[in-house]
Amino acid sequence: MADEMLTIGELARRTGAAPSALRYYEEIGLLAPSARVSGQRRYGPEAESVVGTILFLADVGFTLGEVKQLMEARSVTPRTWRDLVRRKLAELDERIAEARAARVAVEHAIACPHDDIITCPNFQAAVRRRLDGQLVSDPRYCVCEVQEMRPA
Amino acid sequence: MADEMLTIGELARRTGAAPSALRYYEEIGLLAPSARVSGQRRYGPEAESVVGTILFLADVGFTLGEVKQLMEARSVTPRTWRDLVRRKLAELDERIAEARAARVAVEHAIACPHDDIITCPNFQAAVRRRLDGQLVSDPRYCVCEVQEMRPA
DNA sequence: CAACAACCTCAAGTACGCTTGAAGTCAACG
DNA sequence: CGTTGACTTCAAGCGTACTTGAGGTTGTTG
């Protein structure tokens, strides 16, 4: 009965995004209210899923700029859309690989029996490799070899 | 023969960090030159591995603030040190889990045959779940079920 | 002695995604 | 009619890790 128009506060409550965030989305061109009632924003019921889509895409690693491109591309240019998504997939793979490599290094550091790991020769060797330009994601990039771990 | 003092430029060249970055490290209390010669910073040879350590720790995911804590804790309080490292490990695990969950969602999106994925019912269902507070890392958080993927 | 490279300081800018604060408007309630 | 609560705008701030620019100094070379 009542028309389905949402105030910014209600939309915020329904989506979990802060009103300031919704205003920010509008500012960067991601979300526009369907109307204004004496200066106040009113959103149609579809706005909820639009915001949901923004939040979802942001969650899976897209920046708001990319979300904007995605929304603009959409069905108009499925190619662009798929390209963006494919690139994000590659980016995620890289992120995972980096975090896993870092995880290995950190795990080794925990296992290191030296009180001051910074003076540990294995740690220093890892630092050396880093200075020599070896990527952290290199499998040899490990802080302490378990075999050599026990202090002499 | 020549004393081993490095200028900021040389230290930068040897470590790969920009001079401005080294000054910044000094500003935040991470790295201090051993002396000044007519206003210019001079670093001892050990500075190279100190910077290497900073870069290494930053690479594996520590913030510069954490690196500072780590350097300060060191052997003084191995407990603190290990706590920090353990926390970072947990953080890395979380990061990996999130990226992997995101990766799954993005992969499903690529597989979706809809031209405009935003109108795809499976995508909308994922958005709904997100609005209902389900975490992206939830295994059910997937965009397109492969079986339901073909458009009617 | 002039030019040049490399250094210096300090302030401000960058990217990202907002939040916060000040100051004001609007509708409803008592 | 005054207060409350929700809204408005606009500017500025936050955190992270630096970079950039302006304006100046120092040391070496020709």
CSV table of C-alpha atoms (C1' of nucleotides) in Angstrom, one decimal:
chain,number,residue,atom,x,y,z
A,1,MET,CA,0.0,0.0,0.0
A,2,ALA,CA,2.4,2.6,1.2
A,3,ASP,CA,4.7,3.3,-1.7
A,4,GLU,CA,7.8,1.3,-1.5
A,5,MET,CA,10.2,4.2,-1.3
A,6,LEU,CA,13.0,3.8,1.1
A,7,THR,CA,14.8,6.5,3.0
A,8,ILE,CA,18.6,6.3,3.1
A,9,GLY,CA,18.4,5.2,6.7
A,10,GLU,CA,16.1,2.3,5.8
A,11,LEU,CA,18.2,1.2,2.9
A,12,ALA,CA,21.2,1.3,5.2
A,13,ARG,CA,19.4,-0.8,7.7
A,14,ARG,CA,18.4,-3.4,5.1
A,15,THR,CA,21.8,-3.6,3.5
A,16,GLY,CA,24.1,-3.2,6.4
A,17,ALA,CA,25.9,-0.3,4.7
A,18,ALA,CA,26.1,3.0,6.5
A,19,PRO,CA,24.2,6.0,5.2
A,20,SER,CA,27.5,7.7,4.7
A,21,ALA,CA,28.6,4.8,2.6
A,22,LEU,CA,25.5,5.0,0.4
A,23,ARG,CA,26.0,8.8,-0.1
A,24,TYR,CA,29.6,8.0,-1.0
A,25,TYR,CA,28.4,5.4,-3.6
A,26,GLU,CA,26.2,8.1,-5.1
A,27,GLU,CA,29.1,10.5,-5.1
A,28,ILE,CA,31.2,8.2,-7.2
A,29,GLY,CA,28.4,7.4,-9.5
A,30,LEU,CA,27.5,3.9,-8.3
A,31,LEU,CA,24.1,4.4,-6.9
A,32,ALA,CA,21.5,7.1,-7.6
A,33,PRO,CA,18.3,7.6,-5.6
A,34,SER,CA,15.1,7.5,-7.8
A,35,ALA,CA,13.8,10.7,-6.3
A,36,ARG,CA,14.1,13.4,-3.7
A,37,VAL,CA,11.4,14.4,-1.2
A,38,SER,CA,12.1,17.8,0.1
A,39,GLY,CA,15.7,17.3,-0.4
A,40,GLN,CA,15.8,13.8,1.0
A,41,ARG,CA,16.8,10.8,-1.0
A,42,ARG,CA,14.2,8.1,-1.8
A,43,TYR,CA,15.2,4.7,-3.2
A,44,GLY,CA,13.0,2.3,-5.0
A,45,PRO,CA,12.8,-1.3,-3.7
A,46,GLU,CA,15.3,-2.5,-6.4
A,47,ALA,CA,18.0,-0.4,-4.7
A,48,GLU,CA,18.4,-3.1,-2.0
A,49,SER,CA,19.7,-5.6,-4.5
A,50,VAL,CA,21.8,-3.0,-6.2
A,51,VAL,CA,23.5,-2.2,-3.0
A,52,GLY,CA,23.8,-5.9,-2.3
A,53,THR,CA,25.5,-6.4,-5.6
A,54,ILE,CA,28.0,-3.7,-4.8
A,55,LEU,CA,28.7,-5.2,-1.4
A,56,PHE,CA,29.0,-8.7,-2.9
A,57,LEU,CA,31.4,-7.6,-5.6
A,58,ALA,CA,33.4,-5.6,-3.1
A,59,ASP,CA,33.6,-8.6,-0.9
A,60,VAL,CA,35.0,-10.8,-3.6
A,61,GLY,CA,37.8,-8.3,-4.2
A,62,PHE,CA,36.6,-5.7,-6.7
A,63,THR,CA,37.4,-2.1,-6.0
A,64,LEU,CA,34.5,0.3,-6.2
A,65,GLY,CA,35.9,1.6,-9.4
A,66,GLU,CA,35.9,-1.9,-10.9
A,67,VAL,CA,32.3,-2.4,-9.6
A,68,LYS,CA,31.4,0.7,-11.4
A,69,GLN,CA,32.9,-0.6,-14.6
A,70,LEU,CA,31.2,-3.9,-14.1
A,71,MET,CA,27.8,-2.3,-13.7
A,72,GLU,CA,28.3,-0.1,-16.7
A,73,ALA,CA,29.6,-2.9,-18.9
A,74,ARG,CA,27.0,-5.5,-17.9
A,75,SER,CA,25.0,-6.8,-20.8
A,76,VAL,CA,26.1,-4.0,-23.0
A,77,THR,CA,29.5,-5.4,-23.5
A,78,PRO,CA,29.7,-8.9,-22.0
A,79,ARG,CA,33.3,-9.1,-23.3
A,80,THR,CA,34.5,-6.3,-21.1
A,81,TRP,CA,32.6,-7.8,-18.3
A,82,ARG,CA,34.3,-11.1,-18.7
A,83,ASP,CA,37.7,-9.6,-19.2
A,84,LEU,CA,37.4,-7.7,-15.9
A,85,VAL,CA,36.3,-10.9,-14.1
A,86,ARG,CA,39.1,-12.9,-15.6
A,87,ARG,CA,41.6,-10.4,-14.6
A,88,LYS,CA,40.2,-10.4,-11.1
A,89,LEU,CA,40.5,-14.1,-11.0
A,90,ALA,CA,44.2,-13.9,-11.9
A,91,GLU,CA,44.7,-11.2,-9.2
A,92,LEU,CA,43.1,-13.5,-6.6
A,93,ASP,CA,45.3,-16.3,-7.6
A,94,GLU,CA,48.3,-14.1,-7.2
A,95,ARG,CA,47.1,-12.9,-3.8
A,96,ILE,CA,46.6,-16.5,-2.7
A,97,ALA,CA,50.0,-17.5,-3.8
A,98,GLU,CA,51.6,-14.6,-2.1
A,99,ALA,CA,49.8,-15.2,1.2
A,100,ARG,CA,50.6,-18.8,1.1
A,101,ALA,CA,54.3,-18.1,0.5
A,102,ALA,CA,54.2,-15.6,3.3
A,103,ARG,CA,52.5,-18.2,5.5
A,104,VAL,CA,55.3,-20.7,4.9
A,105,ALA,CA,57.9,-18.1,5.9
A,106,VAL,CA,56.0,-17.1,9.0
A,107,GLU,CA,55.4,-20.7,10.0
A,108,HIS,CA,59.2,-21.4,9.7
A,109,ALA,CA,59.8,-18.3,11.9
A,110,ILE,CA,57.6,-19.7,14.6
A,111,ALA,CA,59.4,-23.0,14.5
A,112,CYS,CA,62.8,-21.3,14.8
A,113,PRO,CA,64.3,-22.0,18.2
A,114,HIS,CA,66.5,-18.9,18.3
A,115,ASP,CA,65.5,-16.4,20.9
A,116,ASP,CA,66.3,-13.6,18.6
A,117,ILE,CA,65.3,-14.8,15.2
A,118,ILE,CA,66.8,-11.8,13.5
A,119,THR,CA,70.3,-13.1,14.3
A,120,CYS,CA,69.3,-16.6,13.1
A,121,PRO,CA,71.5,-17.5,10.2
A,122,ASN,CA,68.6,-19.0,8.3
A,123,PHE,CA,66.6,-15.8,8.8
A,124,GLN,CA,69.5,-13.7,7.6
A,125,ALA,CA,69.9,-16.0,4.6
A,126,ALA,CA,66.3,-15.3,3.8
A,127,VAL,CA,66.9,-11.6,4.1
A,128,ARG,CA,69.9,-11.9,1.8
A,129,ARG,CA,67.8,-13.6,-0.8
A,130,ARG,CA,65.2,-10.9,-0.5
A,131,LEU,CA,68.0,-8.3,-1.0
A,132,ASP,CA,69.2,-10.2,-4.0
A,133,GLY,CA,65.8,-9.9,-5.6
A,134,GLN,CA,64.4,-13.3,-5.0
A,135,LEU,CA,60.6,-13.2,-4.7
A,136,VAL,CA,58.9,-14.2,-1.5
A,137,SER,CA,56.8,-16.5,-3.5
A,138,ASP,CA,59.9,-18.5,-4.5
A,139,PRO,CA,59.6,-21.8,-2.8
A,140,ARG,CA,63.2,-21.6,-1.5
A,141,TYR,CA,62.2,-18.4,0.3
A,142,CYS,CA,62.0,-20.0,3.7
A,143,VAL,CA,63.2,-18.7,7.0
A,144,CYS,CA,64.4,-21.7,8.8
A,145,GLU,CA,65.2,-25.1,7.5
A,146,VAL,CA,63.8,-27.5,10.0
A,147,GLN,CA,66.9,-29.6,9.9
A,148,GLU,CA,69.2,-26.7,10.7
A,149,MET,CA,67.0,-25.3,13.3
A,150,ARG,CA,68.5,-26.4,16.5
A,151,PRO,CA,71.1,-24.0,17.7
A,152,ALA,CA,74.6,-25.4,17.8
B,1,MET,CA,90.2,0.7,3.6
B,2,ALA,CA,87.7,3.4,2.9
B,3,ASP,CA,85.4,3.5,5.9
B,4,GLU,CA,82.3,1.4,5.3
B,5,MET,CA,79.9,4.3,5.6
B,6,LEU,CA,77.0,4.3,3.2
B,7,THR,CA,75.2,7.3,1.9
B,8,ILE,CA,71.4,7.1,1.7
B,9,GLY,CA,71.7,6.7,-2.1
B,10,GLU,CA,74.1,3.8,-1.8
B,11,LEU,CA,72.0,2.1,0.8
B,12,ALA,CA,69.0,2.6,-1.4
B,13,ARG,CA,70.8,1.0,-4.4
B,14,ARG,CA,71.9,-2.0,-2.3
B,15,THR,CA,68.5,-2.6,-0.8
B,16,GLY,CA,66.2,-1.6,-3.6
B,17,ALA,CA,64.3,0.8,-1.3
B,18,ALA,CA,64.0,4.4,-2.4
B,19,PRO,CA,65.9,7.0,-0.5
B,20,SER,CA,62.5,8.6,0.4
B,21,ALA,CA,61.4,5.3,1.8
B,22,LEU,CA,64.6,5.1,4.0
B,23,ARG,CA,63.9,8.6,5.3
B,24,TYR,CA,60.4,7.6,6.0
B,25,TYR,CA,61.6,4.5,8.0
B,26,GLU,CA,63.7,6.9,10.0
B,27,GLU,CA,60.8,9.2,10.6
B,28,ILE,CA,58.7,6.4,12.0
B,29,GLY,CA,61.6,5.1,14.2
B,30,LEU,CA,62.5,2.0,12.2
B,31,LEU,CA,66.0,2.9,11.0
B,32,ALA,CA,68.5,5.4,12.3
B,33,PRO,CA,71.7,6.4,10.5
B,34,SER,CA,74.8,6.0,12.6
B,35,ALA,CA,76.0,9.5,11.9
B,36,ARG,CA,75.7,12.6,9.9
B,37,VAL,CA,78.4,14.2,7.8
B,38,SER,CA,77.6,17.8,7.1
B,39,GLY,CA,73.9,17.1,7.5
B,40,GLN,CA,73.9,13.9,5.3
B,41,ARG,CA,73.0,10.6,6.7
B,42,ARG,CA,75.7,7.9,6.9
B,43,TYR,CA,74.9,4.3,7.5
B,44,GLY,CA,77.1,1.5,8.8
B,45,PRO,CA,77.4,-1.7,6.8
B,46,GLU,CA,74.9,-3.5,9.1
B,47,ALA,CA,72.2,-1.1,7.8
B,48,GLU,CA,71.8,-3.2,4.7
B,49,SER,CA,70.6,-6.2,6.5
B,50,VAL,CA,68.4,-4.1,8.8
B,51,VAL,CA,66.7,-2.7,5.8
B,52,GLY,CA,66.6,-6.2,4.3
B,53,THR,CA,64.8,-7.4,7.4
B,54,ILE,CA,62.3,-4.6,7.2
B,55,LEU,CA,61.6,-5.4,3.6
B,56,PHE,CA,61.3,-9.1,4.2
B,57,LEU,CA,58.9,-8.7,7.1
B,58,ALA,CA,56.9,-6.2,5.1
B,59,ASP,CA,56.8,-8.7,2.3
B,60,VAL,CA,55.4,-11.4,4.4
B,61,GLY,CA,52.6,-9.2,5.6
B,62,PHE,CA,53.7,-7.2,8.6
B,63,THR,CA,52.8,-3.6,8.7
B,64,LEU,CA,55.7,-1.2,9.4
B,65,GLY,CA,54.2,-0.6,12.8
B,66,GLU,CA,54.4,-4.3,13.5
B,67,VAL,CA,57.9,-4.5,12.1
B,68,LYS,CA,58.8,-1.8,14.6
B,69,GLN,CA,57.3,-3.8,17.4
B,70,LEU,CA,59.1,-6.9,16.2
B,71,MET,CA,62.4,-5.2,16.2
B,72,GLU,CA,61.8,-3.7,19.6
B,73,ALA,CA,60.6,-7.0,21.1
B,74,ARG,CA,63.3,-9.2,19.5
B,75,SER,CA,65.2,-11.1,22.1
B,76,VAL,CA,64.1,-8.8,24.9
B,77,THR,CA,60.7,-10.5,25.0
B,78,PRO,CA,60.6,-13.5,22.8
B,79,ARG,CA,57.1,-14.1,24.0
B,80,THR,CA,55.8,-10.8,22.5
B,81,TRP,CA,57.7,-11.7,19.4
B,82,ARG,CA,56.1,-15.1,19.1
B,83,ASP,CA,52.7,-13.7,19.9
B,84,LEU,CA,53.0,-11.2,17.1
B,85,VAL,CA,54.1,-13.9,14.7
B,86,ARG,CA,51.4,-16.3,15.7
B,87,ARG,CA,48.8,-13.6,15.2
B,88,LYS,CA,50.2,-12.8,11.8
B,89,LEU,CA,49.9,-16.5,10.9
B,90,ALA,CA,46.3,-16.5,11.8
B,91,GLU,CA,45.8,-13.3,9.8
B,92,LEU,CA,47.4,-14.9,6.8
B,93,ASP,CA,45.2,-18.0,7.1
B,94,GLU,CA,42.2,-15.8,7.2
B,95,ARG,CA,43.4,-13.8,4.2
B,96,ILE,CA,44.0,-17.0,2.3
B,97,ALA,CA,40.5,-18.4,3.2
B,98,GLU,CA,38.8,-15.2,2.1
B,99,ALA,CA,40.7,-15.0,-1.2
B,100,ARG,CA,39.9,-18.6,-1.9
B,101,ALA,CA,36.2,-18.1,-1.2
B,102,ALA,CA,36.3,-15.1,-3.4
B,103,ARG,CA,38.1,-17.1,-6.1
B,104,VAL,CA,35.3,-19.7,-6.1
B,105,ALA,CA,32.6,-17.0,-6.5
B,106,VAL,CA,34.5,-15.3,-9.3
B,107,GLU,CA,35.1,-18.6,-11.1
B,108,HIS,CA,31.4,-19.4,-10.9
B,109,ALA,CA,30.7,-16.0,-12.4
B,110,ILE,CA,32.9,-16.6,-15.3
B,111,ALA,CA,31.2,-19.9,-15.9
B,112,CYS,CA,27.8,-18.3,-15.9
B,113,PRO,CA,26.3,-18.3,-19.4
B,114,HIS,CA,24.0,-15.3,-18.8
B,115,ASP,CA,24.9,-12.2,-20.8
B,116,ASP,CA,24.0,-10.0,-17.9
B,117,ILE,CA,25.1,-11.9,-14.8
B,118,ILE,CA,23.5,-9.3,-12.5
B,119,THR,CA,20.1,-10.5,-13.5
B,120,CYS,CA,21.1,-14.2,-13.2
B,121,PRO,CA,18.9,-15.8,-10.5
B,122,ASN,CA,21.9,-17.6,-9.0
B,123,PHE,CA,23.8,-14.4,-8.8
B,124,GLN,CA,20.9,-12.6,-7.2
B,125,ALA,CA,20.6,-15.5,-4.7
B,126,ALA,CA,24.2,-14.9,-3.8
B,127,VAL,CA,23.5,-11.2,-3.3
B,128,ARG,CA,20.6,-12.1,-1.2
B,129,ARG,CA,22.7,-14.3,1.0
B,130,ARG,CA,25.2,-11.5,1.4
B,131,LEU,CA,22.4,-9.1,2.4
B,132,ASP,CA,21.2,-11.7,4.9
B,133,GLY,CA,24.6,-11.7,6.5
B,134,GLN,CA,26.1,-14.8,5.2
B,135,LEU,CA,29.9,-14.6,5.0
B,136,VAL,CA,31.6,-14.8,1.6
B,137,SER,CA,33.8,-17.5,3.1
B,138,ASP,CA,30.7,-19.7,3.6
B,139,PRO,CA,31.0,-22.6,1.1
B,140,ARG,CA,27.4,-22.1,0.0
B,141,TYR,CA,28.3,-18.6,-1.1
B,142,CYS,CA,28.6,-19.4,-4.8
B,143,VAL,CA,27.3,-17.5,-7.7
B,144,CYS,CA,26.1,-20.0,-10.2
B,145,GLU,CA,25.4,-23.7,-9.6
B,146,VAL,CA,26.7,-25.4,-12.7
B,147,GLN,CA,23.7,-27.5,-13.1
B,148,GLU,CA,21.3,-24.6,-13.1
B,149,MET,CA,23.5,-22.5,-15.3
B,150,ARG,CA,22.0,-22.9,-18.7
B,151,PRO,CA,19.4,-20.2,-19.4
B,152,ALA,CA,15.9,-21.6,-19.8
C,1,DC,C1',83.7,30.3,-10.2
C,2,DA,C1',79.8,28.0,-12.2
C,3,DA,C1',77.5,23.9,-12.9
C,4,DC,C1',75.9,19.4,-11.5
C,5,DA,C1',74.7,15.5,-8.6
C,6,DA,C1',73.3,14.1,-4.5
C,7,DC,C1',71.8,15.3,-0.4
C,8,DC,C1',68.7,18.1,3.0
C,9,DT,C1',63.8,19.6,5.2
C,10,DC,C1',59.1,20.3,5.3
C,11,DA,C1',54.5,20.2,3.5
C,12,DA,C1',51.4,18.2,0.7
C,13,DG,C1',49.7,14.7,-2.4
C,14,DT,C1',48.3,9.7,-3.7
C,15,DA,C1',45.1,5.6,-3.5
C,16,DC,C1',41.0,3.5,-1.3
C,17,DG,C1',36.7,3.6,1.1
C,18,DC,C1',34.8,5.5,3.8
C,19,DT,C1',33.8,8.3,8.6
C,20,DT,C1',33.3,12.5,11.2
C,21,DG,C1',32.1,17.1,12.2
C,22,DA,C1',29.9,21.4,11.6
C,23,DA,C1',26.0,23.8,10.5
C,24,DG,C1',21.6,23.7,8.7
C,25,DT,C1',16.7,21.8,7.0
C,26,DC,C1',12.4,19.3,7.7
C,27,DA,C1',8.4,16.7,9.5
C,28,DA,C1',6.1,15.0,13.4
C,29,DC,C1',5.1,15.1,18.4
C,30,DG,C1',3.6,17.2,22.7
D,1,DC,C1',6.4,26.6,19.8
D,2,DG,C1',10.2,23.9,21.0
D,3,DT,C1',12.4,19.7,20.8
D,4,DT,C1',13.7,15.4,18.7
D,5,DG,C1',15.3,12.5,15.0
D,6,DA,C1',16.5,11.8,10.6
D,7,DC,C1',18.0,13.9,7.0
D,8,DT,C1',21.0,17.5,4.1
D,9,DT,C1',25.8,19.6,2.3
D,10,DC,C1',30.6,20.3,2.4
D,11,DA,C1',35.1,19.9,4.0
D,12,DA,C1',38.3,17.5,6.4
D,13,DG,C1',40.3,13.4,8.6
D,14,DC,C1',41.9,8.4,8.9
D,15,DG,C1',45.2,4.5,7.9
D,16,DT,C1',49.1,2.7,5.2
D,17,DA,C1',53.4,3.5,2.9
D,18,DC,C1',55.3,6.2,0.7
D,19,DT,C1',56.2,9.9,-3.3
D,20,DT,C1',56.6,14.4,-5.0
D,21,DG,C1',57.7,19.2,-5.1
D,22,DA,C1',59.6,23.4,-3.5
D,23,DG,C1',63.5,25.6,-2.0
D,24,DG,C1',68.1,25.2,-0.1
D,25,DT,C1',72.9,23.1,1.0
D,26,DT,C1',77.2,20.5,0.1
D,27,DG,C1',81.0,18.5,-2.4
D,28,DT,C1',83.2,17.7,-6.7
D,29,DT,C1',84.5,18.7,-11.3
D,30,DG,C1',85.9,21.6,-15.3
